[in-house]
mmCIF file of C-alpha atoms and ligand atoms in Angstrom:
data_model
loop_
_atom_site.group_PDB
_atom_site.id
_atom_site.type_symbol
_atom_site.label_atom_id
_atom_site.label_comp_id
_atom_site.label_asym_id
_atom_site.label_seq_id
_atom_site.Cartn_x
_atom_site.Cartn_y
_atom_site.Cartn_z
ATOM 1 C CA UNK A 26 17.236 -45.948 0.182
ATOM 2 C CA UNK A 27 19.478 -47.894 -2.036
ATOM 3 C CA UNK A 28 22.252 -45.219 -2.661
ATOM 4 C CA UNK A 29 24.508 -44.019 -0.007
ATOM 5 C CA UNK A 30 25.520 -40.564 -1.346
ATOM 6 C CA UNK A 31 22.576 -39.222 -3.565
ATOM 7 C CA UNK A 32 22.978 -36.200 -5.683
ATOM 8 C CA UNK A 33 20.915 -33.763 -6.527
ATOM 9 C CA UNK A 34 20.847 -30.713 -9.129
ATOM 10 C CA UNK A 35 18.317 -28.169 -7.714
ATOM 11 C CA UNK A 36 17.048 -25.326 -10.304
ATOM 12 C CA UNK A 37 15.320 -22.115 -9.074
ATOM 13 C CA UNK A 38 13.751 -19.617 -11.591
ATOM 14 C CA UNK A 39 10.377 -18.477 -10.116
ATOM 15 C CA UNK A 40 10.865 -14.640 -9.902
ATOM 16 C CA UNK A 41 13.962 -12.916 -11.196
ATOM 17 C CA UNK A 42 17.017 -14.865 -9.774
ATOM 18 C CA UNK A 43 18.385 -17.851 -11.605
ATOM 19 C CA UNK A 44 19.827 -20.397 -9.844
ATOM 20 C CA UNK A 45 21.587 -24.146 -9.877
ATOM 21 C CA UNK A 46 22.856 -26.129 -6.776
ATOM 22 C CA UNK A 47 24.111 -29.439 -5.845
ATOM 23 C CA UNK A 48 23.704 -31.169 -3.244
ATOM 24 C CA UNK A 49 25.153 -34.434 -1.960
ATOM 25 C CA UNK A 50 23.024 -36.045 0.261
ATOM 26 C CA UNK A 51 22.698 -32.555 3.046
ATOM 27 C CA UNK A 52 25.624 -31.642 2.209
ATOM 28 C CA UNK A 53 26.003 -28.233 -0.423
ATOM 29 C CA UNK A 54 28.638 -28.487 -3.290
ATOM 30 C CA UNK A 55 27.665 -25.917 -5.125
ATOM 31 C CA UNK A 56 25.233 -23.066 -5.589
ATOM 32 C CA UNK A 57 25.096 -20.381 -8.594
ATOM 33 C CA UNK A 58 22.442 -17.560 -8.700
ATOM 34 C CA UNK A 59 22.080 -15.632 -11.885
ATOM 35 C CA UNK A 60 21.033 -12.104 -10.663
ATOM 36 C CA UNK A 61 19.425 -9.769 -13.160
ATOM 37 C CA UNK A 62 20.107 -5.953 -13.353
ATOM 38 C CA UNK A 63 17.583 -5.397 -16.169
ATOM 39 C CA UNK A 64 14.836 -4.225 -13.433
ATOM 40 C CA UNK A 65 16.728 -1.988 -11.771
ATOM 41 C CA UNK A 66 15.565 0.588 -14.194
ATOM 42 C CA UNK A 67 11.735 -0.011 -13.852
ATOM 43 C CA UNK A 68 11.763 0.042 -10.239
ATOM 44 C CA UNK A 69 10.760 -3.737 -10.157
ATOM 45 C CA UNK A 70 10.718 -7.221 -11.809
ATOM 46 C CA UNK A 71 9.149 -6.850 -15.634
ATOM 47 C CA UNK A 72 7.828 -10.603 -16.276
ATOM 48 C CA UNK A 73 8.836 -10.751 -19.374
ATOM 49 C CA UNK A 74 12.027 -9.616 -19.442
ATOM 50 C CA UNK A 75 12.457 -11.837 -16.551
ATOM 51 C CA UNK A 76 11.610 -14.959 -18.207
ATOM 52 C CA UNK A 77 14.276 -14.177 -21.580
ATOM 53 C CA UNK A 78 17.098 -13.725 -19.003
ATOM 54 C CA UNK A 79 16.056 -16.866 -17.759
ATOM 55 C CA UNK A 80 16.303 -18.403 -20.847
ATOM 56 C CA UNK A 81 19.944 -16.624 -21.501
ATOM 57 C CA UNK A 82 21.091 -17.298 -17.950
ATOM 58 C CA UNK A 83 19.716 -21.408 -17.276
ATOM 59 C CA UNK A 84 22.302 -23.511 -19.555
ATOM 60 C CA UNK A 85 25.340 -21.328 -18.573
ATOM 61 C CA UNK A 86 24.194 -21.562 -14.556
ATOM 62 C CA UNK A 87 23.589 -25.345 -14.773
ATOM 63 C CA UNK A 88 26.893 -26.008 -16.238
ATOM 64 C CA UNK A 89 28.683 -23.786 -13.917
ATOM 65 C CA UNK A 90 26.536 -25.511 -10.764
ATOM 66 C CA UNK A 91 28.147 -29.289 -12.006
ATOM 67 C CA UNK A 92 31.481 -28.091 -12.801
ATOM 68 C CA UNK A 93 32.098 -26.197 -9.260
ATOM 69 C CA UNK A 94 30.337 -29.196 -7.730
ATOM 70 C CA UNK A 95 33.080 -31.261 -9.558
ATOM 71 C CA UNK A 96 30.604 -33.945 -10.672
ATOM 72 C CA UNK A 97 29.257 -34.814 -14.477
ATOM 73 C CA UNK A 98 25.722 -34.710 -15.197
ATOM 74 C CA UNK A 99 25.691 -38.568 -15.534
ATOM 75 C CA UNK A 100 26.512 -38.298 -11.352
ATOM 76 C CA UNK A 101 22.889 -37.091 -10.536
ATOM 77 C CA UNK A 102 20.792 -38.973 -9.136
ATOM 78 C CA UNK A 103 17.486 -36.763 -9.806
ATOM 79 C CA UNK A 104 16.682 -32.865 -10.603
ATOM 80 C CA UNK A 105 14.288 -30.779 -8.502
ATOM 81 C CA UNK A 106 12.944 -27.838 -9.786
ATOM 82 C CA UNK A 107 10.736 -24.956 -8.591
ATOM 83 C CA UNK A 108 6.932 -25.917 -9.488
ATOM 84 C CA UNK A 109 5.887 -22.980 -8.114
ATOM 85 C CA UNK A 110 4.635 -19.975 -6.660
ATOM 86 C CA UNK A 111 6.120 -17.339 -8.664
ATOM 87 C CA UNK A 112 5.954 -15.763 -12.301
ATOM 88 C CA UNK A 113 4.504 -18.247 -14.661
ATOM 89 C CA UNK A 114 7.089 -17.095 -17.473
ATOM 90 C CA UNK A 115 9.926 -17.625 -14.879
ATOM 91 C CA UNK A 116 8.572 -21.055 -13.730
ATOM 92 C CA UNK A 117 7.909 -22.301 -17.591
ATOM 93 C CA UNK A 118 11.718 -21.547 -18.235
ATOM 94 C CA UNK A 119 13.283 -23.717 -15.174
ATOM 95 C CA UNK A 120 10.519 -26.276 -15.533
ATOM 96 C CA UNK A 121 10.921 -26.752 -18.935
ATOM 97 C CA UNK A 122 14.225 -27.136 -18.669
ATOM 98 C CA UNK A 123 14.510 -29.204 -15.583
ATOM 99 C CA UNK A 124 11.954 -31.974 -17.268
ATOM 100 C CA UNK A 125 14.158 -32.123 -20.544
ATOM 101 C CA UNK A 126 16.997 -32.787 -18.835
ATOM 102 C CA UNK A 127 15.879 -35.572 -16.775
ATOM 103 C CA UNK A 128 14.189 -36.959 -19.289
ATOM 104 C CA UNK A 129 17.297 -37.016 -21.250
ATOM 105 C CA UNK A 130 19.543 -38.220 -18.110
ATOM 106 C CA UNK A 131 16.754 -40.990 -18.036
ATOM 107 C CA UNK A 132 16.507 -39.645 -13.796
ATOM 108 C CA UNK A 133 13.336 -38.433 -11.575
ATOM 109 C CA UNK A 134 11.908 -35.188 -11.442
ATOM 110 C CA UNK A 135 10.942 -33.282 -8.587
ATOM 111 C CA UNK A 136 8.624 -31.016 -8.052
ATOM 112 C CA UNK A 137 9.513 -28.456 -5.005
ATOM 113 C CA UNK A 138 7.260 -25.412 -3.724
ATOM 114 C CA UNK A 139 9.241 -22.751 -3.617
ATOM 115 C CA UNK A 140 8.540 -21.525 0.250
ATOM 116 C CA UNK A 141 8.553 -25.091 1.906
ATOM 117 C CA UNK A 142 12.213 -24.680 -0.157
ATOM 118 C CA UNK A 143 12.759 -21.800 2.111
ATOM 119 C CA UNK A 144 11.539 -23.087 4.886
ATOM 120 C CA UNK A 145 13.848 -26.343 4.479
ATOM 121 C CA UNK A 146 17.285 -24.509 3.832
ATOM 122 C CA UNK A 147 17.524 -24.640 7.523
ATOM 123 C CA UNK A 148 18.125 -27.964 6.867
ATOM 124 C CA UNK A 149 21.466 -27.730 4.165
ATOM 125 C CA UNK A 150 24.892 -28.618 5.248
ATOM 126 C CA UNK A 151 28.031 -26.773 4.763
ATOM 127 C CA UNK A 152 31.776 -27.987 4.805
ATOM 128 C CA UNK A 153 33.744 -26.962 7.741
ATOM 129 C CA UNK A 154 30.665 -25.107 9.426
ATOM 130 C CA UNK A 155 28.721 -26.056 12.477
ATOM 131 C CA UNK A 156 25.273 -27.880 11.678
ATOM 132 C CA UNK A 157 22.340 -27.152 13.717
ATOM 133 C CA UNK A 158 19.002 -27.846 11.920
ATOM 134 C CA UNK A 159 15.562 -26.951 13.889
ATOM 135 C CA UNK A 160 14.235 -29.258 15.618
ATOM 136 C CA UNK A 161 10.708 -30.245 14.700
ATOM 137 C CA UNK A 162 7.869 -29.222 15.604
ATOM 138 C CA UNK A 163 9.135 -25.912 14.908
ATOM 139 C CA UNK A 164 7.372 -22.397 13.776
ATOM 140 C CA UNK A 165 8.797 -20.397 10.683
ATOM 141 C CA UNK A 166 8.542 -16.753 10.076
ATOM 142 C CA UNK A 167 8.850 -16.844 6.127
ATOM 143 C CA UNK A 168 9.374 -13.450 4.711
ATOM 144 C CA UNK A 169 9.839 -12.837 1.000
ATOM 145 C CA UNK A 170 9.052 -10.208 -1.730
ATOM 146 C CA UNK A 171 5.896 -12.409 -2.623
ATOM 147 C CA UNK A 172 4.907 -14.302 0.392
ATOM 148 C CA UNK A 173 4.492 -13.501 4.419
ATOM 149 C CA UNK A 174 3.375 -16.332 6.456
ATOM 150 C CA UNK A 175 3.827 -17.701 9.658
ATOM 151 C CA UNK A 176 4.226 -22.152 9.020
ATOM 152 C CA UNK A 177 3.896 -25.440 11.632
ATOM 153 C CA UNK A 178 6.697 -27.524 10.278
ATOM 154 C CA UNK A 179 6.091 -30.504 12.066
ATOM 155 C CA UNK A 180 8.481 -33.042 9.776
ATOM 156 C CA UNK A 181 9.998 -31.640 6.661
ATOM 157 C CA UNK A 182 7.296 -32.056 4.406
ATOM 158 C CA UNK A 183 4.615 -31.673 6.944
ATOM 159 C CA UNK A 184 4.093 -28.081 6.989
ATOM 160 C CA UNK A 185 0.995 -26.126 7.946
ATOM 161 C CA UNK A 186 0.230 -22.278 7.135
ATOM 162 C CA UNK A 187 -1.087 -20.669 10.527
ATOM 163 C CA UNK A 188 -0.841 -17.189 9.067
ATOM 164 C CA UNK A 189 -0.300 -15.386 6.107
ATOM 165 C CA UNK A 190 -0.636 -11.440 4.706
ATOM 166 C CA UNK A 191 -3.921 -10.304 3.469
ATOM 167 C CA UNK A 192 -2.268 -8.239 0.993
ATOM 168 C CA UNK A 193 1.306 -6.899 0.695
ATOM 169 C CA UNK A 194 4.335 -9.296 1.328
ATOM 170 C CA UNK A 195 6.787 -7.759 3.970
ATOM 171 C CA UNK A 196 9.404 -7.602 1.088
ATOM 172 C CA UNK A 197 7.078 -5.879 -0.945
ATOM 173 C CA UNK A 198 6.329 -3.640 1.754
ATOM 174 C CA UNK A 199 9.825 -2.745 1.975
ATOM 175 C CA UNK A 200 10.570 -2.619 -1.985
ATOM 176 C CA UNK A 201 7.395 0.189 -2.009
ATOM 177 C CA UNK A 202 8.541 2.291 0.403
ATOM 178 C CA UNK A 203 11.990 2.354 -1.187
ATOM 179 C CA UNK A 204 10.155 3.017 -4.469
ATOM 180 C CA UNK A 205 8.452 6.095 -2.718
ATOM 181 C CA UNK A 206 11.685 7.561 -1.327
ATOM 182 C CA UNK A 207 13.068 7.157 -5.211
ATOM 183 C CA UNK A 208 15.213 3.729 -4.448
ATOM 184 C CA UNK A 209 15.876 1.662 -7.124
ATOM 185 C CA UNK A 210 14.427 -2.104 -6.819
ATOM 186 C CA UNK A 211 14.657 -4.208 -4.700
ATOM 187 C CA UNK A 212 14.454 -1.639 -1.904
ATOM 188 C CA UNK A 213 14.550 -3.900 0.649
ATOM 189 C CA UNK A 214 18.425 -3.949 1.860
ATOM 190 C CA UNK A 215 18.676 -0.644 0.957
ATOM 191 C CA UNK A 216 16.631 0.600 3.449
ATOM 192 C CA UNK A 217 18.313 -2.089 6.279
ATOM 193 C CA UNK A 218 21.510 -0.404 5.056
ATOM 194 C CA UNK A 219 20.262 3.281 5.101
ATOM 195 C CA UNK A 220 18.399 2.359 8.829
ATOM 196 C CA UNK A 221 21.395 1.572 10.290
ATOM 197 C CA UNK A 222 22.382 5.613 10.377
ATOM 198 C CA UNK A 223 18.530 6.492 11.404
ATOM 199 C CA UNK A 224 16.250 7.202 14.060
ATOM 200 C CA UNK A 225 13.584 4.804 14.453
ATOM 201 C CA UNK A 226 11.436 6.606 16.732
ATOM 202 C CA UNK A 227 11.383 9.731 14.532
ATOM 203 C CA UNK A 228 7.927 8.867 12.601
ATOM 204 C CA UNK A 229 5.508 6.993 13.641
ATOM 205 C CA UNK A 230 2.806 4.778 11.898
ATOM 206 C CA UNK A 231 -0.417 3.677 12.714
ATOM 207 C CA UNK A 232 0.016 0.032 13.697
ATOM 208 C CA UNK A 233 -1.414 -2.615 11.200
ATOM 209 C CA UNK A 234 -4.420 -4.483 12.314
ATOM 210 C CA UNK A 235 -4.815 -8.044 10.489
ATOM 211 C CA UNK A 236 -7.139 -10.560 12.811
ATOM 212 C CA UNK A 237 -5.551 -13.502 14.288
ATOM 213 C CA UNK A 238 -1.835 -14.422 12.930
ATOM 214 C CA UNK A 239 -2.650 -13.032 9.815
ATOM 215 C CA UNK A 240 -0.817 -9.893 8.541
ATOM 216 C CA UNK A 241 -1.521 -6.461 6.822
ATOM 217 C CA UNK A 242 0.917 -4.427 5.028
ATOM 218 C CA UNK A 243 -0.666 -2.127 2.892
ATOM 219 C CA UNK A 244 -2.275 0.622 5.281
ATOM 220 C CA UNK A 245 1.617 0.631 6.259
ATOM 221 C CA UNK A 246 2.572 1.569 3.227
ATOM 222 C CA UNK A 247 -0.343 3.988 2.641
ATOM 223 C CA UNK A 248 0.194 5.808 5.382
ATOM 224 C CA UNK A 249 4.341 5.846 4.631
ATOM 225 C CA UNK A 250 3.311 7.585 0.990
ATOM 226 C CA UNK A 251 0.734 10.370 2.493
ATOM 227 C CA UNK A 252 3.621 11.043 4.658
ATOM 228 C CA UNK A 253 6.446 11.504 2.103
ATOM 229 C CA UNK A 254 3.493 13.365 -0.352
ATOM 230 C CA UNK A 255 2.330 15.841 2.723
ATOM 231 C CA UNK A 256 5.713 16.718 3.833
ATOM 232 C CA UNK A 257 7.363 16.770 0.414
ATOM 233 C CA UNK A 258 4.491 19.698 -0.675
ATOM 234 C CA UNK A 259 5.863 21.587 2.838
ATOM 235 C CA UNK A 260 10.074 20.904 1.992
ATOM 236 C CA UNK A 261 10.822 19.120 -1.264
ATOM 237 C CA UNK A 262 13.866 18.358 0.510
ATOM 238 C CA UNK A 263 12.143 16.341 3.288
ATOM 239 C CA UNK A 264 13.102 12.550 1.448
ATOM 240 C CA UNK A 265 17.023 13.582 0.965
ATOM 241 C CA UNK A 266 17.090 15.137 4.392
ATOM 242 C CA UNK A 267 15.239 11.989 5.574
ATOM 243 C CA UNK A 268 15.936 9.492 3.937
ATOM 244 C CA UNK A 269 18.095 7.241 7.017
ATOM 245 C CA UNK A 270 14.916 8.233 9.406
ATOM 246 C CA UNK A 271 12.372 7.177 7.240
ATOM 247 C CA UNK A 272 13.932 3.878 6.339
ATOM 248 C CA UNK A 273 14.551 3.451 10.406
ATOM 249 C CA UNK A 274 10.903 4.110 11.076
ATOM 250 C CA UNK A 275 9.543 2.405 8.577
ATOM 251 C CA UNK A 276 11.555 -1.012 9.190
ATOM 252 C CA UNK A 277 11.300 -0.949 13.015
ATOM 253 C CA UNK A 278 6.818 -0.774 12.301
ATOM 254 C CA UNK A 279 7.223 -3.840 10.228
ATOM 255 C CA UNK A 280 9.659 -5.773 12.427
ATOM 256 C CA UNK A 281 7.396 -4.493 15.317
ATOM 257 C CA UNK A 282 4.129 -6.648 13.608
ATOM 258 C CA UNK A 283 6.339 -9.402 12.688
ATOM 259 C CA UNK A 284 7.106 -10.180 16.180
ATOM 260 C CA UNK A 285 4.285 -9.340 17.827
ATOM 261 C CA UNK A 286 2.384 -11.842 15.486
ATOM 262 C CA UNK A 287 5.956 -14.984 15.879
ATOM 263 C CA UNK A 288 5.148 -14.275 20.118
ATOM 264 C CA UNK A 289 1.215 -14.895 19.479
ATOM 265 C CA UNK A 290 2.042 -17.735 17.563
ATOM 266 C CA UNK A 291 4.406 -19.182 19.549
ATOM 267 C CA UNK A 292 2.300 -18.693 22.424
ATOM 268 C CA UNK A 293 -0.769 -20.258 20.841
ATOM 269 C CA UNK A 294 0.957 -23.246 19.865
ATOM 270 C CA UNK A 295 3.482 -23.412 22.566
ATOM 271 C CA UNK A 296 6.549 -23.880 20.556
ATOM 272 C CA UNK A 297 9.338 -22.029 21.432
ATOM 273 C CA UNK A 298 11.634 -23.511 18.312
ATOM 274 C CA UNK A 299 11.820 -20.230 16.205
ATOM 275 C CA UNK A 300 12.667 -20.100 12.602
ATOM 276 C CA UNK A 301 12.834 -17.335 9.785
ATOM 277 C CA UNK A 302 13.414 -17.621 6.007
ATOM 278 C CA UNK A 303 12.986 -15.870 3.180
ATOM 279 C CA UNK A 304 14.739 -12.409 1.915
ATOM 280 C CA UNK A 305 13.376 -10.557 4.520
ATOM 281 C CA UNK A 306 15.469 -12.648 7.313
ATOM 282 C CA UNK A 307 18.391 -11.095 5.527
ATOM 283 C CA UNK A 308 17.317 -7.801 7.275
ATOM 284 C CA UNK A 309 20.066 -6.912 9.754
ATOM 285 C CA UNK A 310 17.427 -5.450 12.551
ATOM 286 C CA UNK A 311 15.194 -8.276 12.503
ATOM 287 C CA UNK A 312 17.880 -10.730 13.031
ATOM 288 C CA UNK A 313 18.782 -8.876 15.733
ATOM 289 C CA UNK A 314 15.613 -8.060 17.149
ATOM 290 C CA UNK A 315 14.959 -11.819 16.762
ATOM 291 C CA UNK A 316 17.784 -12.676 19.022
ATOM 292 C CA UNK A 317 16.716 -10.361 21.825
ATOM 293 C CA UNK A 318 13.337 -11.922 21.364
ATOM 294 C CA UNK A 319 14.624 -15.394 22.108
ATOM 295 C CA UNK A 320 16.279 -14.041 25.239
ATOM 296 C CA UNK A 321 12.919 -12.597 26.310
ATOM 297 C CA UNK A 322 10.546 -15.545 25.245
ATOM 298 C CA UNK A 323 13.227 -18.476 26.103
ATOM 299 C CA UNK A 324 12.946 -19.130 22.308
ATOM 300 C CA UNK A 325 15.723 -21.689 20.236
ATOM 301 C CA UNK A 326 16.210 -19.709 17.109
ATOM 302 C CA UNK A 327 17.219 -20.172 13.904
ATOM 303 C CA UNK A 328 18.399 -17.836 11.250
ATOM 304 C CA UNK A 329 19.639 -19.132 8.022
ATOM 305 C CA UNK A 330 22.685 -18.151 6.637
ATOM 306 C CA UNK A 331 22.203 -15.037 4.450
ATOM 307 C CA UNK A 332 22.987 -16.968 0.714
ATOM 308 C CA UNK A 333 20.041 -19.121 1.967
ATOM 309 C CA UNK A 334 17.775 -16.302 2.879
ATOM 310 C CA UNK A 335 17.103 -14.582 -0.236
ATOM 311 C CA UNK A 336 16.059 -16.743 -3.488
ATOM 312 C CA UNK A 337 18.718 -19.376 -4.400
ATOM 313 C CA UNK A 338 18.774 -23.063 -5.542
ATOM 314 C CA UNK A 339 20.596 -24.868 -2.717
ATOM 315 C CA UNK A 340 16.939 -24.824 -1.040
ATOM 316 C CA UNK A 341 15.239 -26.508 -3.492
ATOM 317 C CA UNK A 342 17.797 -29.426 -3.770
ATOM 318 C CA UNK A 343 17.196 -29.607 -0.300
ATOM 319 C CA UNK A 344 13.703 -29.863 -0.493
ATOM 320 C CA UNK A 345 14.384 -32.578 -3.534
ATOM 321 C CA UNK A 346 16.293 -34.608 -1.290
ATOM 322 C CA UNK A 347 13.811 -35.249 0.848
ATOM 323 C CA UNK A 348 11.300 -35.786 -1.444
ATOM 324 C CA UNK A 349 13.438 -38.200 -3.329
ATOM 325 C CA UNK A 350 13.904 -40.170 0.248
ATOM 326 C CA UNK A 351 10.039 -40.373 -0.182
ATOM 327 C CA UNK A 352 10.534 -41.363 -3.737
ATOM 328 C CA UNK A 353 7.405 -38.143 -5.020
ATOM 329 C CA UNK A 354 8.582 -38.529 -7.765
ATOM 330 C CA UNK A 355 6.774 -35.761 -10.810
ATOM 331 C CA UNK A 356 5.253 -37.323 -14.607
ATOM 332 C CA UNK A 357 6.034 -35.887 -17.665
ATOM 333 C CA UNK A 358 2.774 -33.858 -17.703
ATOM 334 C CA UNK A 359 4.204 -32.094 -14.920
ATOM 335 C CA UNK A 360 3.988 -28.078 -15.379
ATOM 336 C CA UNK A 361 4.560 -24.954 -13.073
ATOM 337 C CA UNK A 362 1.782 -23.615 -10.961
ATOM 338 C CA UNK A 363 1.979 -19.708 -10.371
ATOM 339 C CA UNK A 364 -0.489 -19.912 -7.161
ATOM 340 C CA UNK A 365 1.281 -23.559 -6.010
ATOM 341 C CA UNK A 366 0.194 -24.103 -2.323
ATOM 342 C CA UNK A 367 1.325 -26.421 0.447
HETATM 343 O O1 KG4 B 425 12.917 -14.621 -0.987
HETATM 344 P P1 KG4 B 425 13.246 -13.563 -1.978
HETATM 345 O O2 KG4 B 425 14.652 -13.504 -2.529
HETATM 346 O O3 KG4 B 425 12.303 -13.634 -3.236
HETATM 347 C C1 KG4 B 425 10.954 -13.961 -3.122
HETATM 348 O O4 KG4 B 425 10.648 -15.177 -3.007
HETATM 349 O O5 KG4 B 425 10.156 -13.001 -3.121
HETATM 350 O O6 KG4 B 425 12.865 -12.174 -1.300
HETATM 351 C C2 KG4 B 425 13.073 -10.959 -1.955
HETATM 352 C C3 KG4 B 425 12.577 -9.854 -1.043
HETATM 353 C C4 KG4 B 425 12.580 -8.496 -1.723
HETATM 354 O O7 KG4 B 425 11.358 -7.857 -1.443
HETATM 355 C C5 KG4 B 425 13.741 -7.775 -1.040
HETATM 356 O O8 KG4 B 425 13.597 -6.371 -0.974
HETATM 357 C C6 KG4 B 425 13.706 -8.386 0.347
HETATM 358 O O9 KG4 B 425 13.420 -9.748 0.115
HETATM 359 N N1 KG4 B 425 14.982 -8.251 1.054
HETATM 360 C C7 KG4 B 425 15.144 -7.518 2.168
HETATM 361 C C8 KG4 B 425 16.522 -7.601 2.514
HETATM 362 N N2 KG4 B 425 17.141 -8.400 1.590
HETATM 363 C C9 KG4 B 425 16.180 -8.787 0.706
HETATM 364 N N3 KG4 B 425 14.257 -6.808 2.880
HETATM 365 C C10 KG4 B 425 14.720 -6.156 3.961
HETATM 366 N N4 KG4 B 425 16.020 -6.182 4.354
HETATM 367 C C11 KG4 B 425 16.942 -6.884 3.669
HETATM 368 N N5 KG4 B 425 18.221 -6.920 4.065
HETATM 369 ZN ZN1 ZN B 426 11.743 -16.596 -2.432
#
């Protein structure tokens, strides 16, 4: 590579978060996320009204993401953007705008899936803190409201699914059963929040059966709303005087599958370097749970810092950067891809 320092402006707008980061070489100097409140109300993200605060949010979060960084657009050196998975209204917005502005900037686009992103934040650099990356091969647990999978990462763009949910994503697990307790959206660290006062052991669901390292949430959550209906009709104060139990149960059943399914796969493959990602590795008790794991299995684990766990645009910068090392580089008929695959 000709450039010593390259710099890279990372956008992220596939679901409702958007985001801007900049990276300099591994190294993060900034990274803005654009939350948005309007789905609180309808108990989870409305397309639509996810892809017009998009639009609102993307020239205000870019501008922010150089000035923090402390460099002028004319300092990039390309601009990666989320191709894919996600909402195809969401996508259009940061693609859109990500292609104009190279184009303008007369730089390379780059096109970055939006899980290998969270899969490679393990990889971003910050000031002042220790760096320890995974080393490769490695296995990643990525959990997220849309995705569940378990991934070979054998080199950082190398990366091969060995497992993934047949239905519900482990997020999405979590944001239902928060929905069916009347949580507003996303449930998800609610109920690590409320499961913290609770007693796991109080209810007990029927374990999930998916074949091989594949995964099965919905049963899970089937059997979570027959039990919040049946005892309801008894005490229509059961989900108030539950509510800490129920979020304990419920969370310790899907951490229980996750691991069961990371120790198969680790076993099968023999690799004992352990990653997670996604919003999901936010979740207090699985990090934890994880690190007693590793103790038991001999495992090397890695769990990303929690502003790279949960949707954000330092990971796709990332992802750009090595891409750009690799010089796959995107066309101007590049678009978004809602079902984008690795
Ligand atoms: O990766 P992410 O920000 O977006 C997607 O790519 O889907 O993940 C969002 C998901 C949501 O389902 C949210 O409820 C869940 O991650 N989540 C959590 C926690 N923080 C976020 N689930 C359980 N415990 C948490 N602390
Ligand atoms: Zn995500």
């Amino acid at each position: 590579m000709d450039e010593e320092f390259v710099k890279i402006l990372g956008i992220e707008s596939s679901c409702d978060d958007t985001g801007a980061a900049v990276l300099n070489n591994h190294t993060l100097l900034s990274n803005i996320i654009a939350g948005q409140q309007v789905h609180k109300e309808y108990g989870g993200v409305v397309p639509e009204l996810a892809s017009r605060a998009h639009q609102q949010n993307i020239v205000p979060v870019v501008d922010v993401a150089l000035n923090k960084a402390g460099i002028d657009k004319s300092d990039l050196h390309a601009i990666a953007f989320t191709k894919g998975p996600g909402l195809m209204g969401s996508l259009l917005v940061g693609g859109t705008f990500a292609k104009s502005m190279a184009l303008a900037l007369g730089i390379p686009l780059i096109e970055v899936n939006h899980m290998q992103g969270h899969i490679l934040a393990h990889f971003i650099k910050t000031e002042g803190e220790p760096y320890n990356p995974p080393r490769f091969p490695f296995l990643c647990l990525t959990v997220s409201g849309g995705h569940t999978q378990i991934v070979l990462v054998e080199d950082y763009l190398k990366m091969q699914v060995l497992g993934q949910t047949l239905d519900d994503a482990a997020g999405e697990a979590f944001d239902k059963a928060a929905k069916i307790m009347g949580l507003p959206y996303p449930g998800g660290p609610l109920v690590d929040k409320l499961a913290r006062e609770g007693d796991r052991s109080r209810f007990q669901f029927p374990a999930p059966h998916a074949p091989g390292l594949n995964f099965s949430f919905s049963g899970l959550k089937t059997s979570f709303l027959y039990l919040v209906r049946d005892e309801t009709e008894k005490d229509n104060l059961f989900v108030s005087k539950f509510t800490a139990d129920l979020c304990a149960s419920f969370q310790h059943c899907v951490i229980g599958v996750l691991m069961e399914k990371l120790r198969m796969a680790s076993e099968q493959t023999g690799i004992k370097e352990i990653a997670i990602a996604g919003g999901v590795s936010a979740n207090s008790a699985l990090r934890q749970t994880l690190k007693e794991e590793a103790k038991n299995m001999g495992w090397n684990i890695y769990i990303p810092k929690m502003e790279f766990c949960t949707d954000n645009a330092a990971m796709i910068a990332i992802t750009g950067y090595y891409k750009y090392q690799k010089k796959e580089f995107a066309g101007a008929s590049s678009v978004p891809s809602a079902r984008y695959e690795f």
